[in-house]
Amino acid sequence: MDCVDPVRWAEDVAFMAQSRPPGSIHWQKVQDRCATELEQAGFVVQRQDYGSGINVIGTREGTAAASEVVLLAAHYDHVSGCPGADDNASGVAGALEVARVLGQAKLPRTLMVACWDEEESGLRGSRAFAQTFTGAKLAVAFNFDMIGYASAAEHSQIFPGPLAERFPGLADELTANKGRADFIAVVADASAEPFALELEAQAEGLGRLTGVMTLTDAEKLDDDAFGVLSMSDHRSFWERGFPALHVFDTGVFRNPAYHCTLGLDTPDKLDHAFATDVLKATTAAVAAAAGL
Ligand SMILES: [Zn+2]
């Protein structure tokens, strides 16, 4: 945990945070940076060309149970014309930082770290991966999508009524926290809940309030009731029955610059202390999932 370096994270965010729609020059540069940094962290890197886009996938083989895989991933594409610092330079830079830290460790299970393409075009990259993943057991997939925005202002967090009704304990905690948008949110399906609770315990050990929302198998793909919790790449894994959890800052429910709707989504608006806690807690949870 102590090896997490927020300066390296911030450098990657600063590099990536420019308009980078699929096929653009900066999209290519970000894709190349994912590949180069994963290689430097000790991963074997493949680019998965699935037709309309390209995923970057790094693999570091486990020392004892190599056929069991733990995955951490984030999408590197973004909508045209928006820098996408929080969405999702923050998550890609975060996945790369966890890769650098755990690239030093001897992990019993295989660790894969991936940068997905075309999340913004309907989760295309992660679906292409999840639909063709064979030959190994996927123990769990961690997803980062927007992990850098927080606010200590009271009542800065939106928590929609239906979610408050479904997760009353969390709603009470957020009320006691005076509606501040400074907690880590984790969404898990039932099979990934133990990994989410481990991450929560690690984050709360750092003094960072964390809210876990676990959806049952009947709820997780119920778009009418819970669609707001499955709007990122973890959904591609849920669709295939793989355990998956989503770690984020609650996105549109917190960040006014989501997709540059109210202001630009730029690096200066990010909260480094918040992101550092996300990275530390996730590093520990991924290491535990990988058998350390
Ligand atoms: Zn995103």
Tab-separated table of C-alpha atoms and ligand atoms in Angstrom:
chain	number	residue	atom	x	y	z
A	1	MET	CA	0.000	0.000	0.000
A	2	ASP	CA	2.776	2.419	0.925
A	3	CYS	CA	4.335	1.911	-2.507
A	4	VAL	CA	1.426	3.701	-4.216
A	5	ASP	CA	2.811	6.910	-5.717
A	6	PRO	CA	0.226	9.641	-6.392
A	7	VAL	CA	2.793	11.656	-8.362
A	8	ARG	CA	3.117	8.922	-11.015
A	9	TRP	CA	-0.678	8.668	-11.110
A	10	ALA	CA	-1.020	12.436	-11.620
A	11	GLU	CA	1.608	12.412	-14.411
A	12	ASP	CA	-0.345	9.765	-16.305
A	13	VAL	CA	-3.617	11.659	-15.800
A	14	ALA	CA	-2.009	14.868	-17.111
A	15	PHE	CA	-0.703	13.031	-20.191
A	16	MET	CA	-4.018	11.356	-21.013
A	17	ALA	CA	-6.448	14.206	-20.295
A	18	GLN	CA	-7.052	15.506	-23.814
A	19	SER	CA	-9.803	14.740	-26.293
A	20	ARG	CA	-9.165	11.134	-27.440
A	21	PRO	CA	-12.137	9.685	-29.330
A	22	PRO	CA	-11.410	6.240	-30.839
A	23	GLY	CA	-9.176	6.473	-33.885
A	24	SER	CA	-7.739	9.897	-32.991
A	25	ILE	CA	-4.042	10.722	-32.606
A	26	HIS	CA	-4.292	11.139	-28.845
A	27	TRP	CA	-6.321	7.928	-28.481
A	28	GLN	CA	-3.381	6.142	-30.137
A	29	LYS	CA	-0.900	7.840	-27.786
A	30	VAL	CA	-2.878	6.794	-24.716
A	31	GLN	CA	-3.177	3.238	-26.018
A	32	ASP	CA	0.610	3.172	-26.574
A	33	ARG	CA	1.251	4.547	-23.087
A	34	CYS	CA	-0.888	1.764	-21.563
A	35	ALA	CA	1.150	-0.828	-23.449
A	36	THR	CA	4.548	0.694	-22.641
A	37	GLU	CA	3.864	1.190	-18.954
A	38	LEU	CA	2.464	-2.320	-18.517
A	39	GLU	CA	5.552	-3.734	-20.208
A	40	GLN	CA	7.821	-1.693	-17.962
A	41	ALA	CA	5.885	-2.997	-14.942
A	42	GLY	CA	6.725	-6.582	-15.958
A	43	PHE	CA	3.550	-7.582	-17.817
A	44	VAL	CA	3.363	-9.439	-21.135
A	45	VAL	CA	1.268	-7.134	-23.311
A	46	GLN	CA	-1.166	-7.985	-26.087
A	47	ARG	CA	-3.305	-5.656	-28.136
A	48	GLN	CA	-6.695	-7.237	-28.790
A	49	ASP	CA	-8.007	-5.932	-32.126
A	50	TYR	CA	-11.696	-6.879	-32.077
A	51	GLY	CA	-12.679	-5.074	-35.278
A	52	SER	CA	-13.989	-1.652	-34.252
A	53	GLY	CA	-11.414	-1.053	-31.500
A	54	ILE	CA	-8.307	-2.151	-29.642
A	55	ASN	CA	-7.906	-3.293	-26.040
A	56	VAL	CA	-4.511	-3.353	-24.321
A	57	ILE	CA	-4.133	-6.378	-22.044
A	58	GLY	CA	-1.180	-7.035	-19.738
A	59	THR	CA	-0.640	-10.420	-18.108
A	60	ARG	CA	1.673	-11.337	-15.263
A	61	GLU	CA	1.602	-15.066	-14.646
A	62	GLY	CA	0.920	-16.324	-11.124
A	63	THR	CA	3.566	-18.271	-9.251
A	64	ALA	CA	1.312	-21.045	-7.874
A	65	ALA	CA	-2.171	-20.943	-9.436
A	66	ALA	CA	-1.529	-19.441	-12.853
A	67	SER	CA	-4.849	-20.667	-14.322
A	68	GLU	CA	-6.748	-18.458	-11.856
A	69	VAL	CA	-6.939	-14.844	-12.979
A	70	VAL	CA	-7.582	-11.569	-11.173
A	71	LEU	CA	-8.310	-8.663	-13.514
A	72	LEU	CA	-8.109	-4.904	-12.980
A	73	ALA	CA	-9.193	-2.697	-15.885
A	74	ALA	CA	-10.308	0.768	-16.957
A	75	HIS	CA	-11.509	2.250	-20.248
A	76	TYR	CA	-9.126	4.613	-22.049
A	77	ASP	CA	-11.459	6.037	-24.698
A	78	HIS	CA	-13.643	9.065	-24.134
A	79	VAL	CA	-16.227	11.142	-25.960
A	80	SER	CA	-14.921	13.671	-28.488
A	81	GLY	CA	-14.095	17.196	-27.351
A	82	CYS	CA	-13.813	16.477	-23.621
A	83	PRO	CA	-10.468	16.003	-21.789
A	84	GLY	CA	-11.929	13.235	-19.618
A	85	ALA	CA	-9.558	13.655	-16.689
A	86	ASP	CA	-11.887	11.966	-14.224
A	87	ASP	CA	-13.604	9.940	-16.988
A	88	ASN	CA	-11.458	7.963	-17.282
A	89	ALA	CA	-7.841	9.124	-17.325
A	90	SER	CA	-8.104	8.804	-13.527
A	91	GLY	CA	-9.023	5.115	-13.780
A	92	VAL	CA	-6.498	4.184	-16.475
A	93	ALA	CA	-3.709	5.963	-14.603
A	94	GLY	CA	-4.920	4.192	-11.470
A	95	ALA	CA	-4.824	0.741	-13.057
A	96	LEU	CA	-1.298	1.451	-14.318
A	97	GLU	CA	-0.158	2.547	-10.851
A	98	VAL	CA	-1.555	-0.618	-9.252
A	99	ALA	CA	0.220	-2.595	-12.007
A	100	ARG	CA	3.533	-0.881	-11.185
A	101	VAL	CA	3.158	-1.652	-7.475
A	102	LEU	CA	2.016	-5.267	-7.872
A	103	GLY	CA	4.503	-5.877	-10.698
A	104	GLN	CA	7.046	-6.069	-7.860
A	105	ALA	CA	5.122	-8.737	-5.909
A	106	LYS	CA	5.109	-12.538	-6.173
A	107	LEU	CA	1.415	-13.249	-6.646
A	108	PRO	CA	0.120	-16.849	-6.572
A	109	ARG	CA	-2.688	-16.090	-9.040
A	110	THR	CA	-2.238	-14.516	-12.468
A	111	LEU	CA	-2.809	-10.762	-12.570
A	112	MET	CA	-4.176	-9.114	-15.718
A	113	VAL	CA	-4.366	-5.338	-16.080
A	114	ALA	CA	-6.248	-4.005	-19.089
A	115	CYS	CA	-7.153	-0.739	-20.810
A	116	TRP	CA	-10.471	-1.111	-22.631
A	117	ASP	CA	-11.490	0.735	-25.756
A	118	GLU	CA	-14.964	2.019	-26.715
A	119	GLU	CA	-16.652	1.995	-23.320
A	120	GLU	CA	-18.404	5.187	-24.381
A	121	SER	CA	-19.752	3.432	-27.513
A	122	GLY	CA	-21.601	0.749	-25.541
A	123	LEU	CA	-18.953	-1.192	-23.563
A	124	ARG	CA	-17.623	-2.660	-26.808
A	125	GLY	CA	-14.032	-3.302	-25.719
A	126	SER	CA	-14.788	-5.019	-22.422
A	127	ARG	CA	-17.569	-7.073	-24.048
A	128	ALA	CA	-15.186	-8.253	-26.766
A	129	PHE	CA	-12.813	-9.425	-24.030
A	130	ALA	CA	-15.409	-10.995	-21.702
A	131	GLN	CA	-17.125	-12.840	-24.548
A	132	THR	CA	-13.910	-14.486	-25.718
A	133	PHE	CA	-12.237	-15.124	-22.347
A	134	THR	CA	-11.479	-18.840	-22.090
A	135	GLY	CA	-8.848	-21.202	-20.804
A	136	ALA	CA	-8.548	-19.826	-17.298
A	137	LYS	CA	-10.802	-19.199	-14.328
A	138	LEU	CA	-11.645	-15.527	-13.817
A	139	ALA	CA	-11.679	-15.176	-10.025
A	140	VAL	CA	-12.812	-11.540	-10.125
A	141	ALA	CA	-12.725	-8.423	-12.322
A	142	PHE	CA	-12.115	-4.999	-10.716
A	143	ASN	CA	-13.269	-1.993	-12.756
A	144	PHE	CA	-12.096	1.622	-12.365
A	145	ASP	CA	-14.232	4.292	-14.044
A	146	MET	CA	-13.912	7.800	-12.546
A	147	ILE	CA	-11.860	7.532	-9.365
A	148	GLY	CA	-10.554	11.091	-8.986
A	149	TYR	CA	-13.311	13.515	-8.052
A	150	ALA	CA	-14.409	14.363	-4.514
A	151	SER	CA	-15.852	17.313	-2.638
A	152	ALA	CA	-15.864	18.062	1.079
A	153	ALA	CA	-18.766	20.504	0.677
A	154	GLU	CA	-21.913	19.527	2.535
A	155	HIS	CA	-24.743	18.228	0.320
A	156	SER	CA	-22.434	17.890	-2.688
A	157	GLN	CA	-23.385	14.215	-3.150
A	158	ILE	CA	-26.484	13.108	-5.026
A	159	PHE	CA	-27.830	9.753	-3.844
A	160	PRO	CA	-30.993	8.965	-5.816
A	161	GLY	CA	-34.094	7.982	-3.865
A	162	PRO	CA	-34.395	4.453	-5.275
A	163	LEU	CA	-30.793	3.703	-4.249
A	164	ALA	CA	-31.362	5.151	-0.777
A	165	GLU	CA	-34.398	2.872	-0.456
A	166	ARG	CA	-32.442	-0.185	-1.598
A	167	PHE	CA	-29.363	0.598	0.541
A	168	PRO	CA	-30.793	2.269	3.672
A	169	GLY	CA	-27.697	1.628	5.801
A	170	LEU	CA	-25.500	3.435	3.308
A	171	ALA	CA	-28.064	6.235	2.988
A	172	ASP	CA	-27.873	6.741	6.760
A	173	GLU	CA	-24.072	6.840	6.636
A	174	LEU	CA	-24.139	9.453	3.881
A	175	THR	CA	-26.627	11.555	5.829
A	176	ALA	CA	-24.387	11.332	8.915
A	177	ASN	CA	-21.533	12.439	6.623
A	178	LYS	CA	-23.632	15.559	5.837
A	179	GLY	CA	-23.983	14.626	2.179
A	180	ARG	CA	-20.293	15.192	1.452
A	181	ALA	CA	-19.098	13.722	-1.827
A	182	ASP	CA	-15.894	12.313	-0.371
A	183	PHE	CA	-16.576	8.583	0.061
A	184	ILE	CA	-15.465	5.708	-2.171
A	185	ALA	CA	-18.310	3.852	-3.879
A	186	VAL	CA	-18.125	0.165	-4.772
A	187	VAL	CA	-20.771	-1.741	-6.741
A	188	ALA	CA	-20.518	-5.533	-6.707
A	189	ASP	CA	-22.554	-8.512	-7.739
A	190	ALA	CA	-23.115	-11.151	-5.052
A	191	SER	CA	-20.158	-13.300	-6.132
A	192	ALA	CA	-17.773	-10.323	-5.975
A	193	GLU	CA	-19.035	-9.019	-2.619
A	194	PRO	CA	-16.183	-10.522	-0.534
A	195	PHE	CA	-13.659	-8.581	-2.660
A	196	ALA	CA	-15.700	-5.393	-2.252
A	197	LEU	CA	-15.825	-5.835	1.530
A	198	GLU	CA	-12.053	-6.356	1.607
A	199	LEU	CA	-11.559	-3.122	-0.331
A	200	GLU	CA	-13.950	-1.323	2.020
A	201	ALA	CA	-12.068	-2.591	5.095
A	202	GLN	CA	-8.773	-1.411	3.622
A	203	ALA	CA	-10.151	2.027	2.735
A	204	GLU	CA	-11.828	2.518	6.096
A	205	GLY	CA	-8.513	1.555	7.723
A	206	LEU	CA	-7.165	4.649	5.957
A	207	GLY	CA	-10.015	6.696	7.420
A	208	ARG	CA	-11.901	6.898	4.114
A	209	LEU	CA	-15.644	6.287	4.252
A	210	THR	CA	-16.618	3.618	1.705
A	211	GLY	CA	-20.023	2.448	0.556
A	212	VAL	CA	-20.537	-1.019	-0.892
A	213	MET	CA	-23.665	-1.645	-2.939
A	214	THR	CA	-24.157	-5.347	-3.656
A	215	LEU	CA	-26.751	-6.331	-6.227
A	216	THR	CA	-28.324	-9.788	-6.349
A	217	ASP	CA	-28.237	-11.818	-9.556
A	218	ALA	CA	-31.864	-10.829	-10.175
A	219	GLU	CA	-31.036	-7.123	-9.709
A	220	LYS	CA	-27.672	-6.681	-11.417
A	221	LEU	CA	-28.949	-6.495	-15.006
A	222	ASP	CA	-32.345	-5.003	-14.126
A	223	ASP	CA	-31.934	-1.727	-16.008
A	224	ASP	CA	-35.242	-0.231	-14.933
A	225	ALA	CA	-34.389	-0.464	-11.245
A	226	PHE	CA	-30.573	-0.380	-11.120
A	227	GLY	CA	-29.335	0.687	-14.543
A	228	VAL	CA	-27.396	3.576	-12.986
A	229	LEU	CA	-25.139	1.055	-11.247
A	230	SER	CA	-24.221	-0.957	-14.335
A	231	MET	CA	-23.191	1.831	-16.709
A	232	SER	CA	-19.557	0.798	-17.057
A	233	ASP	CA	-17.370	-2.131	-18.083
A	234	HIS	CA	-18.114	-4.323	-15.042
A	235	ARG	CA	-21.466	-4.956	-16.726
A	236	SER	CA	-19.764	-6.909	-19.533
A	237	PHE	CA	-18.544	-9.377	-16.902
A	238	TRP	CA	-21.881	-9.595	-15.103
A	239	GLU	CA	-23.488	-10.457	-18.460
A	240	ARG	CA	-21.169	-13.475	-18.718
A	241	GLY	CA	-21.634	-14.589	-15.111
A	242	PHE	CA	-18.150	-13.507	-13.962
A	243	PRO	CA	-17.680	-11.927	-10.514
A	244	ALA	CA	-17.058	-8.200	-10.999
A	245	LEU	CA	-16.956	-5.011	-8.979
A	246	HIS	CA	-16.879	-1.355	-9.921
A	247	VAL	CA	-14.846	1.155	-7.910
A	248	PHE	CA	-15.715	4.816	-8.552
A	249	ASP	CA	-16.434	8.284	-7.245
A	250	THR	CA	-20.150	7.881	-8.193
A	251	GLY	CA	-19.547	9.726	-11.483
A	252	VAL	CA	-22.550	11.737	-12.625
A	253	PHE	CA	-23.942	11.790	-9.061
A	254	ARG	CA	-20.972	13.841	-7.881
A	255	ASN	CA	-18.934	15.355	-10.679
A	256	PRO	CA	-20.655	18.308	-12.436
A	257	ALA	CA	-18.091	18.033	-15.269
A	258	TYR	CA	-19.231	14.483	-16.144
A	259	HIS	CA	-18.847	14.314	-19.955
A	260	CYS	CA	-18.063	18.057	-19.796
A	261	THR	CA	-21.765	18.888	-19.261
A	262	LEU	CA	-21.102	21.629	-16.674
A	263	GLY	CA	-17.500	22.728	-17.146
A	264	LEU	CA	-14.509	20.834	-18.481
A	265	ASP	CA	-13.390	17.543	-16.943
A	266	THR	CA	-9.771	18.648	-16.365
A	267	PRO	CA	-6.977	17.365	-14.055
A	268	ASP	CA	-6.947	20.490	-11.833
A	269	LYS	CA	-10.412	19.538	-10.534
A	270	LEU	CA	-9.287	16.153	-9.222
A	271	ASP	CA	-8.678	15.319	-5.566
A	272	HIS	CA	-5.327	13.587	-5.195
A	273	ALA	CA	-5.858	12.469	-1.584
A	274	PHE	CA	-9.116	10.775	-2.596
A	275	ALA	CA	-7.529	9.010	-5.577
A	276	THR	CA	-4.577	7.937	-3.429
A	277	ASP	CA	-6.924	6.228	-0.971
A	278	VAL	CA	-8.729	4.488	-3.837
A	279	LEU	CA	-5.406	3.221	-5.168
A	280	LYS	CA	-4.089	2.066	-1.803
A	281	ALA	CA	-7.272	0.207	-0.893
A	282	THR	CA	-7.565	-1.349	-4.349
A	283	THR	CA	-3.916	-2.408	-4.416
A	284	ALA	CA	-4.418	-4.251	-1.137
A	285	ALA	CA	-7.713	-5.816	-2.270
A	286	VAL	CA	-6.289	-6.936	-5.636
A	287	ALA	CA	-3.222	-8.396	-3.904
A	288	ALA	CA	-5.456	-10.323	-1.510
A	289	ALA	CA	-7.613	-11.571	-4.388
A	290	ALA	CA	-4.448	-12.721	-6.153
A	291	GLY	CA	-3.540	-14.795	-3.117
A	292	LEU	CA	-0.961	-12.596	-1.420
B	1	ZN	ZN	-16.192	6.351	-18.060
